[in-house]
mmCIF file of C-alpha atoms in Angstrom:
data_model
loop_
_atom_site.group_PDB
_atom_site.id
_atom_site.type_symbol
_atom_site.label_atom_id
_atom_site.label_comp_id
_atom_site.label_asym_id
_atom_site.label_seq_id
_atom_site.Cartn_x
_atom_site.Cartn_y
_atom_site.Cartn_z
ATOM 1 C CA UNK A 128 -26.849 -7.984 -1.806
ATOM 2 C CA UNK A 129 -26.048 -11.143 -3.797
ATOM 3 C CA UNK A 130 -22.331 -11.939 -3.642
ATOM 4 C CA UNK A 131 -20.646 -12.089 -7.079
ATOM 5 C CA UNK A 132 -19.022 -15.256 -8.371
ATOM 6 C CA UNK A 133 -15.354 -14.290 -8.523
ATOM 7 C CA UNK A 134 -12.653 -16.050 -10.529
ATOM 8 C CA UNK A 135 -9.634 -17.376 -8.596
ATOM 9 C CA UNK A 136 -7.000 -14.746 -7.871
ATOM 10 C CA UNK A 137 -4.053 -14.879 -10.267
ATOM 11 C CA UNK A 138 -2.153 -11.791 -9.111
ATOM 12 C CA UNK A 139 -1.610 -9.945 -5.825
ATOM 13 C CA UNK A 140 -0.579 -6.280 -5.818
ATOM 14 C CA UNK A 141 0.797 -4.833 -2.603
ATOM 15 C CA UNK A 142 1.046 -1.378 -1.153
ATOM 16 C CA UNK A 143 4.215 -1.033 0.930
ATOM 17 C CA UNK A 144 4.119 1.661 3.623
ATOM 18 C CA UNK A 145 2.140 0.531 6.655
ATOM 19 C CA UNK A 146 1.157 -2.700 4.908
ATOM 20 C CA UNK A 147 4.395 -4.631 4.380
ATOM 21 C CA UNK A 148 6.731 -2.472 6.493
ATOM 22 C CA UNK A 149 6.157 -0.257 9.529
ATOM 23 C CA UNK A 150 6.735 3.074 7.820
ATOM 24 C CA UNK A 151 3.430 4.720 8.741
ATOM 25 C CA UNK A 152 4.482 4.804 12.393
ATOM 26 C CA UNK A 153 7.871 6.157 11.340
ATOM 27 C CA UNK A 154 6.317 8.825 9.076
ATOM 28 C CA UNK A 155 4.258 9.981 12.044
ATOM 29 C CA UNK A 156 7.270 9.984 14.362
ATOM 30 C CA UNK A 157 9.223 12.114 11.885
ATOM 31 C CA UNK A 158 6.396 14.646 11.632
ATOM 32 C CA UNK A 159 5.808 14.630 15.394
ATOM 33 C CA UNK A 160 9.491 15.332 16.059
ATOM 34 C CA UNK A 161 9.405 18.432 13.852
ATOM 35 C CA UNK A 162 6.053 19.557 15.261
ATOM 36 C CA UNK A 163 7.318 19.258 18.839
ATOM 37 C CA UNK A 164 10.426 21.255 17.971
ATOM 38 C CA UNK A 165 8.167 24.148 17.008
ATOM 39 C CA UNK A 166 5.703 23.889 19.879
ATOM 40 C CA UNK A 167 2.944 22.088 17.998
ATOM 41 C CA UNK A 168 1.007 18.959 19.117
ATOM 42 C CA UNK A 169 1.440 15.477 17.600
ATOM 43 C CA UNK A 170 -0.187 14.736 14.253
ATOM 44 C CA UNK A 171 -3.739 13.435 14.931
ATOM 45 C CA UNK A 172 -5.185 10.522 13.006
ATOM 46 C CA UNK A 173 -8.055 12.649 11.686
ATOM 47 C CA UNK A 174 -5.384 14.439 9.618
ATOM 48 C CA UNK A 175 -3.032 11.513 9.022
ATOM 49 C CA UNK A 176 -5.901 9.420 7.592
ATOM 50 C CA UNK A 177 -6.227 11.971 4.776
ATOM 51 C CA UNK A 178 -2.510 11.776 4.026
ATOM 52 C CA UNK A 179 -1.849 8.024 3.980
ATOM 53 C CA UNK A 180 -0.983 6.719 0.530
ATOM 54 C CA UNK A 181 -1.406 10.122 -1.133
ATOM 55 C CA UNK A 182 1.719 11.378 -2.976
ATOM 56 C CA UNK A 183 3.204 14.596 -1.572
ATOM 57 C CA UNK A 184 0.765 14.722 1.325
ATOM 58 C CA UNK A 185 3.451 14.850 4.025
ATOM 59 C CA UNK A 186 4.197 18.449 3.032
ATOM 60 C CA UNK A 187 0.824 19.296 1.487
ATOM 61 C CA UNK A 188 -2.142 21.559 2.176
ATOM 62 C CA UNK A 189 -4.016 19.155 4.458
ATOM 63 C CA UNK A 190 -1.042 18.911 6.787
ATOM 64 C CA UNK A 191 -0.044 22.573 6.802
ATOM 65 C CA UNK A 192 -3.576 23.935 7.108
ATOM 66 C CA UNK A 193 -3.814 21.920 10.330
ATOM 67 C CA UNK A 194 -0.252 22.355 11.618
ATOM 68 C CA UNK A 195 -0.016 26.157 11.375
ATOM 69 C CA UNK A 196 3.736 25.953 11.841
ATOM 70 C CA UNK A 197 5.783 29.124 12.414
ATOM 71 C CA UNK A 198 8.212 28.026 9.673
ATOM 72 C CA UNK A 199 8.023 27.871 5.890
ATOM 73 C CA UNK A 200 7.096 24.725 4.023
ATOM 74 C CA UNK A 201 10.625 24.618 2.663
ATOM 75 C CA UNK A 202 12.096 24.603 6.164
ATOM 76 C CA UNK A 203 9.611 21.967 7.313
ATOM 77 C CA UNK A 204 10.583 19.798 4.351
ATOM 78 C CA UNK A 205 14.269 20.141 5.232
ATOM 79 C CA UNK A 206 13.708 19.260 8.890
ATOM 80 C CA UNK A 207 11.415 16.352 8.058
ATOM 81 C CA UNK A 208 13.926 15.108 5.493
ATOM 82 C CA UNK A 209 16.601 14.936 8.194
ATOM 83 C CA UNK A 210 14.255 12.982 10.466
ATOM 84 C CA UNK A 211 13.392 10.551 7.680
ATOM 85 C CA UNK A 212 17.037 10.061 6.754
ATOM 86 C CA UNK A 213 17.706 9.131 10.372
ATOM 87 C CA UNK A 214 14.667 6.899 10.988
ATOM 88 C CA UNK A 215 13.763 5.250 7.656
ATOM 89 C CA UNK A 216 16.710 2.810 7.866
ATOM 90 C CA UNK A 217 14.961 1.338 10.923
ATOM 91 C CA UNK A 218 11.994 0.130 8.833
ATOM 92 C CA UNK A 219 11.165 -3.534 9.360
ATOM 93 C CA UNK A 220 8.588 -6.048 8.083
ATOM 94 C CA UNK A 221 5.149 -6.036 9.671
ATOM 95 C CA UNK A 222 3.671 -9.263 11.129
ATOM 96 C CA UNK A 223 2.771 -11.806 8.460
ATOM 97 C CA UNK A 224 4.348 -9.879 5.588
ATOM 98 C CA UNK A 225 7.392 -12.096 5.038
ATOM 99 C CA UNK A 226 5.451 -15.350 5.300
ATOM 100 C CA UNK A 227 2.751 -14.093 2.927
ATOM 101 C CA UNK A 228 5.188 -13.056 0.206
ATOM 102 C CA UNK A 229 7.240 -16.217 0.623
ATOM 103 C CA UNK A 230 4.122 -18.379 0.348
ATOM 104 C CA UNK A 231 2.752 -16.560 -2.692
ATOM 105 C CA UNK A 232 6.063 -16.546 -4.572
ATOM 106 C CA UNK A 233 7.238 -20.000 -3.470
ATOM 107 C CA UNK A 234 10.612 -18.483 -2.568
ATOM 108 C CA UNK A 235 12.567 -17.822 0.609
ATOM 109 C CA UNK A 236 13.674 -14.358 1.692
ATOM 110 C CA UNK A 237 16.507 -15.974 3.671
ATOM 111 C CA UNK A 238 18.182 -17.589 0.674
ATOM 112 C CA UNK A 239 19.932 -15.146 -1.680
ATOM 113 C CA UNK A 240 20.057 -17.827 -4.364
ATOM 114 C CA UNK A 241 16.384 -18.711 -3.766
ATOM 115 C CA UNK A 242 17.472 -22.327 -3.401
ATOM 116 C CA UNK A 243 14.690 -24.844 -3.106
ATOM 117 C CA UNK A 244 12.150 -22.540 -4.649
ATOM 118 C CA UNK A 245 8.652 -23.848 -5.139
ATOM 119 C CA UNK A 246 6.251 -22.917 -7.908
ATOM 120 C CA UNK A 247 4.660 -19.501 -7.401
ATOM 121 C CA UNK A 248 0.992 -19.578 -6.409
ATOM 122 C CA UNK A 249 0.218 -16.207 -8.024
ATOM 123 C CA UNK A 250 2.004 -13.320 -9.707
ATOM 124 C CA UNK A 251 3.006 -10.436 -7.406
ATOM 125 C CA UNK A 252 3.701 -6.714 -7.826
ATOM 126 C CA UNK A 253 4.269 -3.623 -5.692
ATOM 127 C CA UNK A 254 2.366 -0.331 -6.075
ATOM 128 C CA UNK A 255 3.782 2.258 -3.675
ATOM 129 C CA UNK A 256 3.615 6.052 -3.619
ATOM 130 C CA UNK A 257 7.163 6.063 -2.212
ATOM 131 C CA UNK A 258 9.751 7.443 -4.601
ATOM 132 C CA UNK A 259 12.869 5.507 -5.489
ATOM 133 C CA UNK A 260 15.242 7.301 -3.118
ATOM 134 C CA UNK A 261 12.890 6.691 -0.184
ATOM 135 C CA UNK A 262 12.424 3.047 -1.187
ATOM 136 C CA UNK A 263 16.212 2.677 -0.961
ATOM 137 C CA UNK A 264 16.319 4.254 2.512
ATOM 138 C CA UNK A 265 13.432 2.127 3.763
ATOM 139 C CA UNK A 266 15.144 -1.071 2.630
ATOM 140 C CA UNK A 267 18.516 -0.525 4.328
ATOM 141 C CA UNK A 268 17.879 -3.370 6.783
ATOM 142 C CA UNK A 269 18.929 -6.672 5.243
ATOM 143 C CA UNK A 270 15.745 -8.516 6.242
ATOM 144 C CA UNK A 271 13.534 -5.743 4.869
ATOM 145 C CA UNK A 272 15.375 -5.617 1.559
ATOM 146 C CA UNK A 273 15.484 -9.411 1.237
ATOM 147 C CA UNK A 274 11.767 -10.008 1.510
ATOM 148 C CA UNK A 275 10.844 -7.078 -0.744
ATOM 149 C CA UNK A 276 13.291 -8.492 -3.305
ATOM 150 C CA UNK A 277 10.817 -11.361 -3.677
ATOM 151 C CA UNK A 278 8.935 -8.895 -5.901
ATOM 152 C CA UNK A 279 10.818 -8.553 -9.223
ATOM 153 C CA UNK A 280 12.222 -5.037 -9.846
ATOM 154 C CA UNK A 281 10.246 -4.606 -13.068
ATOM 155 C CA UNK A 282 7.059 -5.204 -11.094
ATOM 156 C CA UNK A 283 7.754 -2.547 -8.468
ATOM 157 C CA UNK A 284 5.793 0.567 -9.391
ATOM 158 C CA UNK A 285 6.967 3.525 -7.296
ATOM 159 C CA UNK A 286 5.817 7.128 -7.081
ATOM 160 C CA UNK A 287 8.497 8.424 -9.452
ATOM 161 C CA UNK A 288 8.322 5.464 -11.842
ATOM 162 C CA UNK A 289 8.680 6.484 -15.494
ATOM 163 C CA UNK A 290 5.639 4.339 -16.242
ATOM 164 C CA UNK A 291 3.593 6.679 -14.025
ATOM 165 C CA UNK A 292 4.417 9.839 -16.001
ATOM 166 C CA UNK A 293 1.112 11.618 -16.544
ATOM 167 C CA UNK A 294 -0.582 9.217 -14.153
ATOM 168 C CA UNK A 295 -2.328 10.135 -10.931
ATOM 169 C CA UNK A 296 -1.529 8.919 -7.444
ATOM 170 C CA UNK A 297 -3.923 7.169 -5.085
ATOM 171 C CA UNK A 298 -6.934 7.286 -4.686
ATOM 172 C CA UNK A 299 -6.901 7.271 -8.497
ATOM 173 C CA UNK A 300 -6.515 3.751 -9.930
ATOM 174 C CA UNK A 301 -3.521 4.500 -12.166
ATOM 175 C CA UNK A 302 -0.799 2.920 -10.001
ATOM 176 C CA UNK A 303 -2.613 -0.406 -9.753
ATOM 177 C CA UNK A 304 -3.407 -0.343 -13.466
ATOM 178 C CA UNK A 305 0.290 0.168 -14.243
ATOM 179 C CA UNK A 306 1.246 -2.625 -11.822
ATOM 180 C CA UNK A 307 -1.058 -5.061 -13.618
ATOM 181 C CA UNK A 308 0.379 -3.945 -16.957
ATOM 182 C CA UNK A 309 3.860 -4.695 -15.585
ATOM 183 C CA UNK A 310 2.766 -8.178 -14.551
ATOM 184 C CA UNK A 311 1.169 -8.954 -17.901
ATOM 185 C CA UNK A 312 4.171 -7.591 -19.819
ATOM 186 C CA UNK A 313 6.424 -10.086 -18.020
ATOM 187 C CA UNK A 314 4.231 -13.129 -18.677
ATOM 188 C CA UNK A 315 4.671 -15.486 -21.627
ATOM 189 C CA UNK A 316 2.208 -15.294 -24.477
ATOM 190 C CA UNK A 317 -1.226 -16.449 -23.463
ATOM 191 C CA UNK A 318 -4.250 -15.261 -21.580
ATOM 192 C CA UNK A 319 -3.449 -12.086 -19.673
ATOM 193 C CA UNK A 320 -4.588 -11.406 -16.116
ATOM 194 C CA UNK A 321 -7.675 -9.216 -15.786
ATOM 195 C CA UNK A 322 -8.532 -6.743 -12.976
ATOM 196 C CA UNK A 323 -11.125 -9.040 -11.313
ATOM 197 C CA UNK A 324 -8.378 -11.683 -11.056
ATOM 198 C CA UNK A 325 -6.215 -9.249 -9.054
ATOM 199 C CA UNK A 326 -6.189 -8.852 -5.283
ATOM 200 C CA UNK A 327 -4.921 -5.569 -3.858
ATOM 201 C CA UNK A 328 -3.519 -5.399 -0.318
ATOM 202 C CA UNK A 329 -3.783 -1.949 1.273
ATOM 203 C CA UNK A 330 -3.683 -0.281 4.667
ATOM 204 C CA UNK A 331 -4.847 3.224 3.724
ATOM 205 C CA UNK A 332 -8.322 4.489 2.910
ATOM 206 C CA UNK A 333 -7.217 6.192 -0.353
ATOM 207 C CA UNK A 334 -5.390 2.980 -1.292
ATOM 208 C CA UNK A 335 -8.524 0.874 -0.863
ATOM 209 C CA UNK A 336 -10.395 3.350 -3.033
ATOM 210 C CA UNK A 337 -7.674 3.173 -5.696
ATOM 211 C CA UNK A 338 -7.934 -0.607 -5.807
ATOM 212 C CA UNK A 339 -11.701 -0.463 -6.126
ATOM 213 C CA UNK A 340 -11.463 2.133 -8.891
ATOM 214 C CA UNK A 341 -9.086 -0.215 -10.737
ATOM 215 C CA UNK A 342 -11.790 -2.899 -10.749
ATOM 216 C CA UNK A 343 -9.811 -5.163 -8.432
ATOM 217 C CA UNK A 344 -10.681 -6.965 -5.219
ATOM 218 C CA UNK A 345 -9.149 -5.507 -2.068
ATOM 219 C CA UNK A 346 -7.951 -6.716 1.326
ATOM 220 C CA UNK A 347 -7.793 -3.819 3.798
ATOM 221 C CA UNK A 348 -5.359 -4.165 6.716
ATOM 222 C CA UNK A 349 -5.742 -0.917 8.689
ATOM 223 C CA UNK A 350 -3.431 0.417 11.379
ATOM 224 C CA UNK A 351 -5.256 0.117 14.746
ATOM 225 C CA UNK A 352 -5.338 3.918 15.118
ATOM 226 C CA UNK A 353 -6.795 4.335 11.628
ATOM 227 C CA UNK A 354 -9.328 1.611 12.400
ATOM 228 C CA UNK A 355 -10.432 3.560 15.479
ATOM 229 C CA UNK A 356 -10.657 6.798 13.485
ATOM 230 C CA UNK A 357 -13.019 5.354 10.847
ATOM 231 C CA UNK A 358 -15.046 3.203 13.271
ATOM 232 C CA UNK A 359 -18.601 2.894 11.976
ATOM 233 C CA UNK A 360 -17.574 3.713 8.395
ATOM 234 C CA UNK A 361 -15.827 0.454 7.534
ATOM 235 C CA UNK A 362 -18.356 -0.475 4.844
ATOM 236 C CA UNK A 363 -17.814 2.885 3.149
ATOM 237 C CA UNK A 364 -14.052 2.313 3.222
ATOM 238 C CA UNK A 365 -14.404 -1.121 1.609
ATOM 239 C CA UNK A 366 -16.615 0.330 -1.130
ATOM 240 C CA UNK A 367 -14.187 3.219 -1.698
ATOM 241 C CA UNK A 368 -16.910 5.687 -0.786
ATOM 242 C CA UNK A 369 -15.512 7.751 2.102
ATOM 243 C CA UNK A 370 -14.749 10.785 -0.044
ATOM 244 C CA UNK A 371 -11.704 11.556 2.123
ATOM 245 C CA UNK A 372 -9.804 12.668 -0.989
ATOM 246 C CA UNK A 373 -12.457 13.572 -3.601
ATOM 247 C CA UNK A 374 -11.373 13.168 -7.232
ATOM 248 C CA UNK A 375 -14.675 12.619 -9.076
ATOM 249 C CA UNK A 376 -15.309 9.680 -11.425
ATOM 250 C CA UNK A 377 -17.686 8.170 -8.875
ATOM 251 C CA UNK A 378 -18.807 5.569 -11.417
ATOM 252 C CA UNK A 379 -15.529 3.754 -10.662
ATOM 253 C CA UNK A 380 -16.441 3.218 -7.012
ATOM 254 C CA UNK A 381 -17.922 0.101 -5.459
ATOM 255 C CA UNK A 382 -21.218 -0.377 -3.667
ATOM 256 C CA UNK A 383 -21.755 -0.952 0.027
ATOM 257 C CA UNK A 384 -21.604 -4.671 0.806
ATOM 258 C CA UNK A 385 -20.807 -5.734 -2.768
ATOM 259 C CA UNK A 386 -18.290 -8.381 -1.655
ATOM 260 C CA UNK A 387 -15.321 -6.962 -3.565
ATOM 261 C CA UNK A 388 -13.358 -6.034 -0.433
ATOM 262 C CA UNK A 389 -12.774 -7.285 3.083
ATOM 263 C CA UNK A 390 -10.993 -6.132 6.227
ATOM 264 C CA UNK A 391 -8.548 -8.265 8.199
ATOM 265 C CA UNK A 392 -6.604 -7.232 11.331
ATOM 266 C CA UNK A 393 -3.210 -8.475 10.114
ATOM 267 C CA UNK A 394 -1.556 -10.110 7.125
ATOM 268 C CA UNK A 395 -1.202 -13.126 9.421
ATOM 269 C CA UNK A 396 -4.983 -13.558 9.117
ATOM 270 C CA UNK A 397 -5.138 -13.790 5.318
ATOM 271 C CA UNK A 398 -7.290 -16.703 4.096
ATOM 272 C CA UNK A 399 -5.675 -18.119 0.948
ATOM 273 C CA UNK A 400 -8.508 -20.527 0.201
ATOM 274 C CA UNK A 401 -11.117 -17.770 0.177
ATOM 275 C CA UNK A 402 -9.479 -16.382 -2.948
ATOM 276 C CA UNK A 403 -8.849 -19.671 -4.716
ATOM 277 C CA UNK A 404 -5.134 -19.601 -3.901
ATOM 278 C CA UNK A 405 -4.028 -23.174 -3.263
ATOM 279 C CA UNK A 406 -1.610 -23.715 -0.386
ATOM 280 C CA UNK A 407 -0.203 -27.177 0.324
ATOM 281 C CA UNK A 408 1.768 -28.329 3.313
#
């Protein structure tokens, strides 16, 4: 397939859990702790892959149909909530995340006053299914909060964001569409950023699909265990065509090998030049 001629990237939109911070491992640990307490095995990746990035999935049908717990969903939610309250404050940045955001924004996470800031290379936003109270718990650590503060508050679109009222969670495109609207609303008058000028960073399969449905380019950074689970289907993931969480509207999806998405093993491996993002020094 002929590779399209893309414009330079003007905006980067980031997922958070499992992409910027290590919450996917912590989510699994929380669930595994409750499962073990009730004599059930650890959560397998064949199930977790269907839950990643999907709002409400940690207490949803996919999980409970597999888990077959001897307790009610309400009790599971209470026990999981206690585990998350205990473990979420341990969240920390994943490799390459701090450097990437600092480079893109031209600012330092270590300087509260942002002294010595350089000009931003692109606009940035966050699009996370996490709700506000969980975002606060996940950013208790000073270093975690500091680097996520490089993204302006008005450009952080969370699962309970008022701008998402009536909108759908991932794999629908709504969250990324709202994030781009937030970016454009904060820019001075002039030419607004279009979806093909946006680059989405995601770790989950539904998140990649959401980015593709939004008409944006995508960089997929999968957890090693997720990578192993979808081995042989990587091209389907990049096209948004796994069907893991079917929602219809297939006309929004990409095509196999269309060049709109790529996979990298870590944010440390991101190639700025490939996307027309100039980095000096």
